[in-house]
Amino acid sequence: MIHFALLISRQGKVRLTKWYTPYPQKQRSKVIKEVSTLILARGPKLCNFVDWQGCRVVYKRYASLYFCMCIDPADNELETLQIIHHFVEILDRYFGNVCELDLIFNFHKAYFILDEILIAGELQESNKKAVLRLVTAQDSLVEAAKEEASSLSKIIAQATK
Amino acid sequence: MDLAINPFSSGTRLRDMIRSIRACKTAAEERAVVRRECAAIRAAISEDDQDYRHRNMAKLMFIHMLGYPTHFGQMECLKLIAAAGFPEKRIGYLGLMLLLDERQEVLMLVTNSLKQDLNHSNQFIVGLALCALGNICSAEMARDLAPEVERLLQSRDPNTKKKAALCSIRIVRKVPDLAENFMGSAASLLKEKHHGVLLSTVQLCTELCKASNDALEYLRKSCLEGLVRILRDVSNSSYAPEYEVAGITDPFLHIRVLKLMRTLGQGDADCSEYINDILAQVATKTESNKNAGNAILYECVETIMGIEATSGLRVLAINILGRFLSNRDNNIRYVALNMLMKAIAIDTQAVQRHRATILECVKDADVSIRKRALELVYLLVNDTNVKPLTKELVDYLEVSDQDFKEDLTARICSIVEKFSQDKLWYLDQMFRVLSLAGNYVKDDVWHTLIVLMSNASELQGYSVRSLYKAFQSCGEQESLVRVAVWCIGEYGEMLVNNISMLNVEEPITVTESDAVDAVELALKRYSADVTTRAMCLVALLKLSSRFPPTSERIKEIVVQNKGNTVLELQQRSIEFSSIIQRHQSIKSSLLERMPVLDQTNYLVKRAASTQATVLSVKSAPAVTPGGPLKLPNGVAKPPAAPLADLLDLSSDDPPVTTSVPTTAPNDFLQDLLGIGLIDSSPTGGAPSASTDILMDLLSIGSSPVQNGPPTSNFSPLGKAETKSVPVTPQVVDLLDGLSSNENAAYPTITAFQSATLRITFSFKKQPGKPQETTINATFTNLTTSTFTDFIFQAAVPKFIQLQLDPASSSALPASGNGLVTQSLSVTNNQHGQKPLAMRIRVSYKVNGEDRLEQGQISNFPAGL
């Protein structure tokens, strides 16, 4: 299973954290610090796996962002790499040529997408389009609710004029 | 940044907040912005602002990601989840998963909302609840909500089914007893067509098998056929764009099915036979030019290794690994090494064939690969290949990265020790490792080397000459220096006279003074390390007996450490020069070669090094019987019977062995004398680990050495007893040559006494420093209740400097049942003109109530 997923920028800034194994809050920051120093120090041509505290961290760099997932040593590292790529491709289609700024300002969207891909540290959906359909359907639910609220407040505003 | 453009808005928009945080140039600015935002959010929370609750939650999540505390927002998550609308719930659940973990009690409060949402008519709201439950549920929640999740497995919507299946995984992980409730639905879900559902269900089945044997048996019977069908369909399927990755249809499903097959086939011949064909098909047909294909092959190989596969299939698997190993992609090589480690248990020969390639991987540029390869090589070593493999590794040690040397050294040492039937080979390898990476060799490794040399009498000459040569070229390697110095001290005459030459050796010319030069060099140039220098002093002492002409020169070298600030070295220096100078008669017998160390005994003890700790703990109280005084020139009440202690300590072993001055690098001599130098706590805690091992090393010689002098006066201590002050026999003799006037005793005084508390001071002075006094304060509780939070403070006039060490405890037991001690260092800058004076204040708590006592001390003994 995946214990946690991390997105860190090349400067070591955290862009997304998702914990599937309970780590107490204090330990989380320690984990992030350790894993990011470990990964940021690695050169470009090395393999995408690092041993860390009895687990294995699989990471891949896309532009300025490192996508990391921590798995059990018995898990399939190559598949985890593929899961990361799966996630990135969906992000890319959702945002349309995704860049780091998209993930900063719309970090919650990135989380919503991840929640449609992974649950309990296991893979949920291998169909990219299905994930996109589910996320956009929920987005439009939110939009609809917003419009309803604003039209309601207009009505109230007019009525109380 | 202007807050509140809109008077009704609570603060800024999320986007604006992120922008202003990103605009910060320093960490302090960022903290200020975050503090302002948090204040606004807190205000909104306390006003129970509903309109902006979800915006505030989004902000909090961002702030949380930056690493700031956000616990005050946890209750807001619950409120959002309890709200009716989808947008609120969506952000609320996200916040719940991000800000809370399963250990927080707030989480229990959400169980009810979750239950309602799991029964909601909107599939997306059900999805949110399942996702949250699957990611953070605790065992209690799992028990409470399992029936809902079970029901949702039967739902009509595939998206709900797959989420429910994954949620069940979490539930089963938390409460394995529930596994049997899920196995029926899981088996029937495998008949679905939707890949998401299949993927989730296959994973659920794997988890169920782990949790329960019944489930494993049930699934073996009911779903093996279905699995084979799924795998066949997916691997034979024509182009399916929705699932296609690099020309392969749904590699994820492939892999998860293979994994479940491994779980089912493990230790079950029938199952294994049933899946043999499909595994062979996947192993041969899958394209291996892309990562996705390799991931499948990798999983397939692992499954073949894991089940009772036919031998043909195993050959196929090993061949795939061979291909992986020669792949140029680092990732592929990494997993190949990983897999080979598992394959070694099944087919060692097949793995041995790849030895050369694996050895190349040890030298890879990538540390991840190097580590894997090194572990694998370690497993590959056997009696026949140990020599070439070790040679390769040792050669590589010379050029490897600094970071990697530690791992590599440890592995080499371990291999060499494990296969050390050939002693000469063992010694050669160890000498090379010590020369190349002596700084990384662990203490127990070179201790073992010394024990072995001590046992191999025919190789001692060779050893000392090799080490001497190695020392000349690689003197900066700490462990090498230590071993070399020890050998020169013990076997110096073999070095000089080329005794017991081996055929392979060339004679070398080393004079007696060359040998002394080497040790002197080690003492002076190379090492700031106390252990090494202490060993050098012992070696010099021994050489003074081996080579009598050099005795004068050695004395000069030894004496140079007389004023060393490290007490250990100072003491050795003074004692040893006294032995060289004045105890010629006993010197030769005192400085005999170490008795042969008991190898088996040592190895047993090394293995159980925990016992060594017990031993040293046991001896510690005997050495320092409760008294607060430790320093040799402490006067007030030295432990009454240091000599008895000495015998006491060695009573486990034949006492004579301790009479041989030793190479013990740490405090052994001090321990003998009952002087705990390094640890200053009153109970005399356990000495450090390295001391333990050496204490062992010393106590190993179980055959008593009969040629030592009789125990009663075997050391200078005994001899000197008659001419020294009776109370402190050992101390004065050790330090003779120093003016003894300055050691005059000062009486212990009662510095302060009230109805509740007594404080006594005892005094010590460093010789040659009349201005400085070390005061040992002892506190006694005269009441019947314990004092807690005990703090002692002192103030002195300007001409005096005061330094307080920490007290031994902050609790003072009642009725004088225990003491607290604390030492004070006082420097009287007007020594001889003005006496010491001090004001004290003591604060403590009795039954939680604060007490304070103050006083002035003017009854210091004259002359301080």
PDB file of N, CA and C in Angstrom, chain A residues 1 15 17 20 22-23 25 28 42 45-49 51 56 75-79 81-82 101 104-105 107 111-112 115-116 120 122-127 134 138-139 145, chain B residues 22 58 64-65 86 90 97-99 101-103 124 134-135 159 162-163 170 173 194 203 242 245 250 252 255-256 259 291-292 295 298-299 330-331 334-335 338 366 368 372:
ATOM      1  N   MET A   1       0.829  -1.196   0.000  1.00  0.00           N
ATOM      2  CA  MET A   1       0.000   0.000   0.000  1.00  0.00           C
ATOM      3  C   MET A   1       0.860   1.242   0.000  1.00  0.00           C
ATOM      4  N   ARG A  15       3.717  21.002  -1.679  1.00  0.00           N
ATOM      5  CA  ARG A  15       2.566  21.414  -2.489  1.00  0.00           C
ATOM      6  C   ARG A  15       1.361  20.516  -2.240  1.00  0.00           C
ATOM      7  N   THR A  17       0.163  17.002   0.499  1.00  0.00           N
ATOM      8  CA  THR A  17       0.516  15.865   1.341  1.00  0.00           C
ATOM      9  C   THR A  17      -0.741  15.038   1.565  1.00  0.00           C
ATOM     10  N   TYR A  20      -1.965   8.076   4.230  1.00  0.00           N
ATOM     11  CA  TYR A  20      -2.858   6.911   4.291  1.00  0.00           C
ATOM     12  C   TYR A  20      -2.552   6.059   5.512  1.00  0.00           C
ATOM     13  N   PRO A  22      -1.582   6.497   9.560  1.00  0.00           N
ATOM     14  CA  PRO A  22      -1.621   7.607  10.509  1.00  0.00           C
ATOM     15  C   PRO A  22      -0.232   7.970  11.033  1.00  0.00           C
ATOM     16  N   TYR A  23       0.202   9.170  10.738  1.00  0.00           N
ATOM     17  CA  TYR A  23       1.389   9.727  11.368  1.00  0.00           C
ATOM     18  C   TYR A  23       0.898  10.886  12.222  1.00  0.00           C
ATOM     19  N   GLN A  25       0.773  14.530  13.882  1.00  0.00           N
ATOM     20  CA  GLN A  25       1.109  15.780  13.191  1.00  0.00           C
ATOM     21  C   GLN A  25       2.587  16.121  13.291  1.00  0.00           C
ATOM     22  N   ARG A  28       4.699  14.135  11.013  1.00  0.00           N
ATOM     23  CA  ARG A  28       4.514  14.430   9.598  1.00  0.00           C
ATOM     24  C   ARG A  28       5.567  15.403   9.106  1.00  0.00           C
ATOM     25  N   ARG A  42      19.313  13.987  -4.825  1.00  0.00           N
ATOM     26  CA  ARG A  42      19.694  12.976  -5.823  1.00  0.00           C
ATOM     27  C   ARG A  42      19.825  13.575  -7.214  1.00  0.00           C
ATOM     28  N   LYS A  45      20.185  11.372 -13.170  1.00  0.00           N
ATOM     29  CA  LYS A  45      20.180  10.116 -13.929  1.00  0.00           C
ATOM     30  C   LYS A  45      20.036   8.887 -13.037  1.00  0.00           C
ATOM     31  N   LEU A  46      19.855   9.077 -11.775  1.00  0.00           N
ATOM     32  CA  LEU A  46      19.796   7.941 -10.858  1.00  0.00           C
ATOM     33  C   LEU A  46      18.417   7.300 -10.906  1.00  0.00           C
ATOM     34  N   CYS A  47      18.281   6.152 -10.252  1.00  0.00           N
ATOM     35  CA  CYS A  47      16.993   5.472 -10.296  1.00  0.00           C
ATOM     36  C   CYS A  47      15.980   6.205  -9.416  1.00  0.00           C
ATOM     37  N   ASN A  48      14.716   5.879  -9.581  1.00  0.00           N
ATOM     38  CA  ASN A  48      13.659   6.653  -8.936  1.00  0.00           C
ATOM     39  C   ASN A  48      13.238   6.099  -7.587  1.00  0.00           C
ATOM     40  N   PHE A  49      14.088   5.277  -6.983  1.00  0.00           N
ATOM     41  CA  PHE A  49      13.706   4.652  -5.719  1.00  0.00           C
ATOM     42  C   PHE A  49      14.745   4.963  -4.659  1.00  0.00           C
ATOM     43  N   ASP A  51      15.610   3.993  -0.476  1.00  0.00           N
ATOM     44  CA  ASP A  51      15.222   3.295   0.754  1.00  0.00           C
ATOM     45  C   ASP A  51      15.155   4.313   1.871  1.00  0.00           C
ATOM     46  N   ARG A  56      10.083   2.248   1.106  1.00  0.00           N
ATOM     47  CA  ARG A  56      10.730   2.670  -0.119  1.00  0.00           C
ATOM     48  C   ARG A  56       9.991   3.893  -0.641  1.00  0.00           C
ATOM     49  N   ASP A  75       6.102  -3.971  -2.240  1.00  0.00           N
ATOM     50  CA  ASP A  75       5.252  -3.493  -3.332  1.00  0.00           C
ATOM     51  C   ASP A  75       6.046  -3.337  -4.627  1.00  0.00           C
ATOM     52  N   ASN A  76       5.295  -3.151  -5.703  1.00  0.00           N
ATOM     53  CA  ASN A  76       5.899  -3.042  -7.020  1.00  0.00           C
ATOM     54  C   ASN A  76       6.298  -1.593  -7.292  1.00  0.00           C
ATOM     55  N   GLU A  77       7.610  -1.340  -7.290  1.00  0.00           N
ATOM     56  CA  GLU A  77       8.095   0.029  -7.464  1.00  0.00           C
ATOM     57  C   GLU A  77       7.742   0.576  -8.848  1.00  0.00           C
ATOM     58  N   LEU A  78       7.870  -0.302  -9.843  1.00  0.00           N
ATOM     59  CA  LEU A  78       7.612   0.168 -11.207  1.00  0.00           C
ATOM     60  C   LEU A  78       6.152   0.558 -11.374  1.00  0.00           C
ATOM     61  N   GLU A  79       5.269  -0.192 -10.723  1.00  0.00           N
ATOM     62  CA  GLU A  79       3.854   0.149 -10.827  1.00  0.00           C
ATOM     63  C   GLU A  79       3.577   1.477 -10.143  1.00  0.00           C
ATOM     64  N   LEU A  81       5.523   3.928  -9.873  1.00  0.00           N
ATOM     65  CA  LEU A  81       5.969   4.948 -10.814  1.00  0.00           C
ATOM     66  C   LEU A  81       4.876   5.228 -11.843  1.00  0.00           C
ATOM     67  N   GLN A  82       4.218   4.143 -12.259  1.00  0.00           N
ATOM     68  CA  GLN A  82       3.153   4.283 -13.229  1.00  0.00           C
ATOM     69  C   GLN A  82       1.945   4.994 -12.619  1.00  0.00           C
ATOM     70  N   LEU A 101       2.003  26.487 -10.623  1.00  0.00           N
ATOM     71  CA  LEU A 101       1.079  27.518 -10.126  1.00  0.00           C
ATOM     72  C   LEU A 101      -0.347  27.010 -10.037  1.00  0.00           C
ATOM     73  N   ILE A 104      -0.685  25.282  -6.910  1.00  0.00           N
ATOM     74  CA  ILE A 104      -0.621  26.129  -5.716  1.00  0.00           C
ATOM     75  C   ILE A 104      -1.979  26.786  -5.477  1.00  0.00           C
ATOM     76  N   PHE A 105      -2.507  27.411  -6.543  1.00  0.00           N
ATOM     77  CA  PHE A 105      -3.748  28.157  -6.340  1.00  0.00           C
ATOM     78  C   PHE A 105      -4.968  27.247  -6.287  1.00  0.00           C
ATOM     79  N   PHE A 107      -4.923  24.033  -5.068  1.00  0.00           N
ATOM     80  CA  PHE A 107      -4.434  22.827  -4.393  1.00  0.00           C
ATOM     81  C   PHE A 107      -5.571  21.893  -4.025  1.00  0.00           C
ATOM     82  N   TYR A 111      -6.231  17.786  -4.659  1.00  0.00           N
ATOM     83  CA  TYR A 111      -6.647  16.804  -3.653  1.00  0.00           C
ATOM     84  C   TYR A 111      -7.888  16.047  -4.103  1.00  0.00           C
ATOM     85  N   PHE A 112      -8.853  16.780  -4.688  1.00  0.00           N
ATOM     86  CA  PHE A 112     -10.073  16.093  -5.128  1.00  0.00           C
ATOM     87  C   PHE A 112      -9.749  15.040  -6.176  1.00  0.00           C
ATOM     88  N   ASP A 115      -8.161  12.050  -4.588  1.00  0.00           N
ATOM     89  CA  ASP A 115      -9.142  11.233  -3.874  1.00  0.00           C
ATOM     90  C   ASP A 115      -9.961  10.352  -4.807  1.00  0.00           C
ATOM     91  N   GLU A 116      -9.997  10.716  -6.089  1.00  0.00           N
ATOM     92  CA  GLU A 116     -10.677   9.838  -7.047  1.00  0.00           C
ATOM     93  C   GLU A 116      -9.733   8.769  -7.585  1.00  0.00           C
ATOM     94  N   ALA A 120      -7.406   4.698   0.754  1.00  0.00           N
ATOM     95  CA  ALA A 120      -6.756   3.756   1.673  1.00  0.00           C
ATOM     96  C   ALA A 120      -5.386   3.328   1.159  1.00  0.00           C
ATOM     97  N   GLU A 122      -4.621   2.563  -1.823  1.00  0.00           N
ATOM     98  CA  GLU A 122      -4.713   1.612  -2.933  1.00  0.00           C
ATOM     99  C   GLU A 122      -5.337   2.311  -4.135  1.00  0.00           C
ATOM    100  N   LEU A 123      -5.088   1.736  -5.298  1.00  0.00           N
ATOM    101  CA  LEU A 123      -5.553   2.359  -6.528  1.00  0.00           C
ATOM    102  C   LEU A 123      -7.048   2.126  -6.722  1.00  0.00           C
ATOM    103  N   GLN A 124      -7.741   3.189  -7.148  1.00  0.00           N
ATOM    104  CA  GLN A 124      -9.187   3.124  -7.251  1.00  0.00           C
ATOM    105  C   GLN A 124      -9.664   3.023  -8.698  1.00  0.00           C
ATOM    106  N   GLU A 125      -8.954   3.714  -9.591  1.00  0.00           N
ATOM    107  CA  GLU A 125      -9.477   3.807 -10.958  1.00  0.00           C
ATOM    108  C   GLU A 125      -8.317   3.890 -11.936  1.00  0.00           C
ATOM    109  N   SER A 126      -8.334   3.001 -12.922  1.00  0.00           N
ATOM    110  CA  SER A 126      -7.248   3.027 -13.899  1.00  0.00           C
ATOM    111  C   SER A 126      -7.652   3.769 -15.170  1.00  0.00           C
ATOM    112  N   ASN A 127      -8.898   4.204 -15.204  1.00  0.00           N
ATOM    113  CA  ASN A 127      -9.391   4.906 -16.381  1.00  0.00           C
ATOM    114  C   ASN A 127      -9.315   6.410 -16.152  1.00  0.00           C
ATOM    115  N   LEU A 134     -15.751  12.105 -13.145  1.00  0.00           N
ATOM    116  CA  LEU A 134     -16.249  12.187 -11.764  1.00  0.00           C
ATOM    117  C   LEU A 134     -15.902  13.538 -11.136  1.00  0.00           C
ATOM    118  N   GLN A 138     -18.619  16.614 -10.046  1.00  0.00           N
ATOM    119  CA  GLN A 138     -18.725  17.184  -8.698  1.00  0.00           C
ATOM    120  C   GLN A 138     -18.472  18.688  -8.718  1.00  0.00           C
ATOM    121  N   ASP A 139     -17.538  19.113  -9.592  1.00  0.00           N
ATOM    122  CA  ASP A 139     -17.307  20.558  -9.736  1.00  0.00           C
ATOM    123  C   ASP A 139     -18.586  21.267 -10.166  1.00  0.00           C
ATOM    124  N   ALA A 145     -24.645  24.916  -7.001  1.00  0.00           N
ATOM    125  CA  ALA A 145     -25.030  25.345  -5.667  1.00  0.00           C
ATOM    126  C   ALA A 145     -24.681  26.815  -5.465  1.00  0.00           C
TER     127      ALA A 145
ATOM    128  N   ARG B  22       2.739  34.199  -1.076  1.00  0.00           N
ATOM    129  CA  ARG B  22       3.823  33.984  -2.041  1.00  0.00           C
ATOM    130  C   ARG B  22       4.661  35.230  -2.252  1.00  0.00           C
ATOM    131  N   ALA B  58     -10.609  26.207   3.429  1.00  0.00           N
ATOM    132  CA  ALA B  58      -9.621  26.083   2.352  1.00  0.00           C
ATOM    133  C   ALA B  58      -8.341  26.815   2.738  1.00  0.00           C
ATOM    134  N   HIS B  64      -1.994  24.930   6.751  1.00  0.00           N
ATOM    135  CA  HIS B  64      -1.536  23.657   7.305  1.00  0.00           C
ATOM    136  C   HIS B  64      -0.409  23.077   6.451  1.00  0.00           C
ATOM    137  N   MET B  65      -0.571  23.212   5.141  1.00  0.00           N
ATOM    138  CA  MET B  65       0.440  22.668   4.248  1.00  0.00           C
ATOM    139  C   MET B  65       1.777  23.383   4.422  1.00  0.00           C
ATOM    140  N   PHE B  86     -23.672  20.171  -0.897  1.00  0.00           N
ATOM    141  CA  PHE B  86     -22.526  19.412  -1.389  1.00  0.00           C
ATOM    142  C   PHE B  86     -21.208  20.191  -1.284  1.00  0.00           C
ATOM    143  N   ARG B  90     -17.995  18.769   0.636  1.00  0.00           N
ATOM    144  CA  ARG B  90     -16.791  18.401  -0.116  1.00  0.00           C
ATOM    145  C   ARG B  90     -15.551  18.991   0.555  1.00  0.00           C
ATOM    146  N   MET B  97      -9.747  15.027   6.301  1.00  0.00           N
ATOM    147  CA  MET B  97      -8.669  14.099   5.956  1.00  0.00           C
ATOM    148  C   MET B  97      -7.298  14.743   6.101  1.00  0.00           C
ATOM    149  N   LEU B  98      -7.275  16.071   5.898  1.00  0.00           N
ATOM    150  CA  LEU B  98      -5.977  16.735   5.898  1.00  0.00           C
ATOM    151  C   LEU B  98      -5.559  17.170   7.301  1.00  0.00           C
ATOM    152  N   LEU B  99      -6.503  17.738   8.040  1.00  0.00           N
ATOM    153  CA  LEU B  99      -6.135  18.352   9.316  1.00  0.00           C
ATOM    154  C   LEU B  99      -6.149  17.358  10.467  1.00  0.00           C
ATOM    155  N   ASP B 101      -5.872  13.302  12.055  1.00  0.00           N
ATOM    156  CA  ASP B 101      -5.511  11.918  11.796  1.00  0.00           C
ATOM    157  C   ASP B 101      -6.303  11.056  12.769  1.00  0.00           C
ATOM    158  N   GLU B 102      -6.225   9.754  12.594  1.00  0.00           N
ATOM    159  CA  GLU B 102      -7.154   8.895  13.328  1.00  0.00           C
ATOM    160  C   GLU B 102      -6.938   8.909  14.833  1.00  0.00           C
ATOM    161  N   ARG B 103      -5.835   9.513  15.278  1.00  0.00           N
ATOM    162  CA  ARG B 103      -5.606   9.505  16.718  1.00  0.00           C
ATOM    163  C   ARG B 103      -6.384  10.593  17.442  1.00  0.00           C
ATOM    164  N   PHE B 124     -22.612  11.181  -4.995  1.00  0.00           N
ATOM    165  CA  PHE B 124     -21.358  11.892  -4.761  1.00  0.00           C
ATOM    166  C   PHE B 124     -21.104  12.126  -3.272  1.00  0.00           C
ATOM    167  N   GLY B 134     -12.370   5.640   4.202  1.00  0.00           N
ATOM    168  CA  GLY B 134     -11.283   4.785   3.732  1.00  0.00           C
ATOM    169  C   GLY B 134      -9.915   5.346   4.048  1.00  0.00           C
ATOM    170  N   ASN B 135      -9.810   6.671   4.129  1.00  0.00           N
ATOM    171  CA  ASN B 135      -8.492   7.254   4.350  1.00  0.00           C
ATOM    172  C   ASN B 135      -8.122   7.442   5.813  1.00  0.00           C
ATOM    173  N   ASN B 159     -19.201   3.387  -9.273  1.00  0.00           N
ATOM    174  CA  ASN B 159     -18.265   4.242  -8.550  1.00  0.00           C
ATOM    175  C   ASN B 159     -18.408   4.090  -7.040  1.00  0.00           C
ATOM    176  N   LYS B 162     -16.750   0.632  -6.101  1.00  0.00           N
ATOM    177  CA  LYS B 162     -15.290   0.574  -6.016  1.00  0.00           C
ATOM    178  C   LYS B 162     -14.798   1.315  -4.777  1.00  0.00           C
ATOM    179  N   LYS B 163     -15.463   2.421  -4.454  1.00  0.00           N
ATOM    180  CA  LYS B 163     -15.052   3.151  -3.247  1.00  0.00           C
ATOM    181  C   LYS B 163     -15.342   2.310  -2.001  1.00  0.00           C
ATOM    182  N   ARG B 170      -9.567  -0.746   4.277  1.00  0.00           N
ATOM    183  CA  ARG B 170      -9.156  -0.035   5.496  1.00  0.00           C
ATOM    184  C   ARG B 170      -9.830  -0.652   6.727  1.00  0.00           C
ATOM    185  N   ARG B 173      -8.179  -3.862   7.584  1.00  0.00           N
ATOM    186  CA  ARG B 173      -6.856  -3.620   8.172  1.00  0.00           C
ATOM    187  C   ARG B 173      -6.978  -3.233   9.641  1.00  0.00           C
ATOM    188  N   HIS B 194     -16.715  -3.558 -14.971  1.00  0.00           N
ATOM    189  CA  HIS B 194     -16.095  -2.245 -14.750  1.00  0.00           C
ATOM    190  C   HIS B 194     -14.696  -2.396 -14.147  1.00  0.00           C
ATOM    191  N   GLN B 203      -7.974  -5.958  -5.014  1.00  0.00           N
ATOM    192  CA  GLN B 203      -7.170  -5.510  -3.872  1.00  0.00           C
ATOM    193  C   GLN B 203      -7.827  -5.885  -2.550  1.00  0.00           C
ATOM    194  N   GLU B 242      -9.366   3.662 -23.392  1.00  0.00           N
ATOM    195  CA  GLU B 242      -9.578   4.220 -22.046  1.00  0.00           C
ATOM    196  C   GLU B 242      -8.572   3.668 -21.033  1.00  0.00           C
ATOM    197  N   VAL B 245      -2.094   1.853 -21.633  1.00  0.00           N
ATOM    198  CA  VAL B 245      -0.864   2.535 -21.251  1.00  0.00           C
ATOM    199  C   VAL B 245       0.263   1.899 -22.027  1.00  0.00           C
ATOM    200  N   ASP B 250      -4.634  -1.724 -19.461  1.00  0.00           N
ATOM    201  CA  ASP B 250      -4.733  -1.681 -17.998  1.00  0.00           C
ATOM    202  C   ASP B 250      -3.643  -2.455 -17.249  1.00  0.00           C
ATOM    203  N   PHE B 252      -2.394  -1.779 -14.528  1.00  0.00           N
ATOM    204  CA  PHE B 252      -2.695  -1.793 -13.085  1.00  0.00           C
ATOM    205  C   PHE B 252      -3.497  -3.032 -12.707  1.00  0.00           C
ATOM    206  N   ILE B 255      -1.351  -6.140 -12.791  1.00  0.00           N
ATOM    207  CA  ILE B 255      -0.458  -6.276 -11.636  1.00  0.00           C
ATOM    208  C   ILE B 255      -1.233  -6.699 -10.394  1.00  0.00           C
ATOM    209  N   ARG B 256      -2.388  -6.079 -10.191  1.00  0.00           N
ATOM    210  CA  ARG B 256      -3.137  -6.424  -8.976  1.00  0.00           C
ATOM    211  C   ARG B 256      -3.645  -7.862  -9.030  1.00  0.00           C
ATOM    212  N   LYS B 259      -0.799 -10.178  -8.274  1.00  0.00           N
ATOM    213  CA  LYS B 259      -0.483 -10.136  -6.846  1.00  0.00           C
ATOM    214  C   LYS B 259      -1.439 -11.041  -6.056  1.00  0.00           C
ATOM    215  N   ASN B 291       8.016   1.084 -19.301  1.00  0.00           N
ATOM    216  CA  ASN B 291       7.912   0.859 -17.865  1.00  0.00           C
ATOM    217  C   ASN B 291       6.687   0.027 -17.495  1.00  0.00           C
ATOM    218  N   ALA B 292       5.565   0.308 -18.165  1.00  0.00           N
ATOM    219  CA  ALA B 292       4.341  -0.412 -17.806  1.00  0.00           C
ATOM    220  C   ALA B 292       4.518  -1.909 -18.009  1.00  0.00           C
ATOM    221  N   ALA B 295       6.783  -3.375 -15.427  1.00  0.00           N
ATOM    222  CA  ALA B 295       6.111  -3.485 -14.132  1.00  0.00           C
ATOM    223  C   ALA B 295       5.323  -4.791 -14.070  1.00  0.00           C
ATOM    224  N   TYR B 298       7.762  -7.747 -13.873  1.00  0.00           N
ATOM    225  CA  TYR B 298       8.321  -7.774 -12.520  1.00  0.00           C
ATOM    226  C   TYR B 298       7.365  -8.466 -11.555  1.00  0.00           C
ATOM    227  N   GLU B 299       6.091  -8.058 -11.628  1.00  0.00           N
ATOM    228  CA  GLU B 299       5.098  -8.671 -10.744  1.00  0.00           C
ATOM    229  C   GLU B 299       4.923 -10.148 -11.082  1.00  0.00           C
ATOM    230  N   ASN B 330      18.235   2.342 -14.885  1.00  0.00           N
ATOM    231  CA  ASN B 330      18.570   2.122 -13.475  1.00  0.00           C
ATOM    232  C   ASN B 330      17.415   1.526 -12.686  1.00  0.00           C
ATOM    233  N   ASN B 331      16.193   1.962 -13.003  1.00  0.00           N
ATOM    234  CA  ASN B 331      15.040   1.454 -12.262  1.00  0.00           C
ATOM    235  C   ASN B 331      14.905  -0.048 -12.429  1.00  0.00           C
ATOM    236  N   TYR B 334      17.517  -1.855 -10.519  1.00  0.00           N
ATOM    237  CA  TYR B 334      17.194  -1.824  -9.084  1.00  0.00           C
ATOM    238  C   TYR B 334      16.209  -2.932  -8.725  1.00  0.00           C
ATOM    239  N   VAL B 335      15.121  -3.027  -9.483  1.00  0.00           N
ATOM    240  CA  VAL B 335      14.133  -4.050  -9.125  1.00  0.00           C
ATOM    241  C   VAL B 335      14.682  -5.453  -9.378  1.00  0.00           C
ATOM    242  N   ASN B 338      16.592  -6.432  -6.426  1.00  0.00           N
ATOM    243  CA  ASN B 338      15.616  -6.689  -5.382  1.00  0.00           C
ATOM    244  C   ASN B 338      15.034  -8.093  -5.484  1.00  0.00           C
ATOM    245  N   ASP B 366      24.839   5.111  -8.497  1.00  0.00           N
ATOM    246  CA  ASP B 366      23.615   5.397  -7.748  1.00  0.00           C
ATOM    247  C   ASP B 366      23.613   4.640  -6.415  1.00  0.00           C
ATOM    248  N   SER B 368      21.307   3.966  -4.302  1.00  0.00           N
ATOM    249  CA  SER B 368      20.228   3.001  -4.104  1.00  0.00           C
ATOM    250  C   SER B 368      20.611   1.651  -4.690  1.00  0.00           C
ATOM    251  N   ARG B 372      21.540  -2.076  -2.683  1.00  0.00           N
ATOM    252  CA  ARG B 372      20.874  -3.346  -3.034  1.00  0.00           C
ATOM    253  C   ARG B 372      21.914  -4.388  -3.430  1.00  0.00           C
TER     254      ARG B 372
END
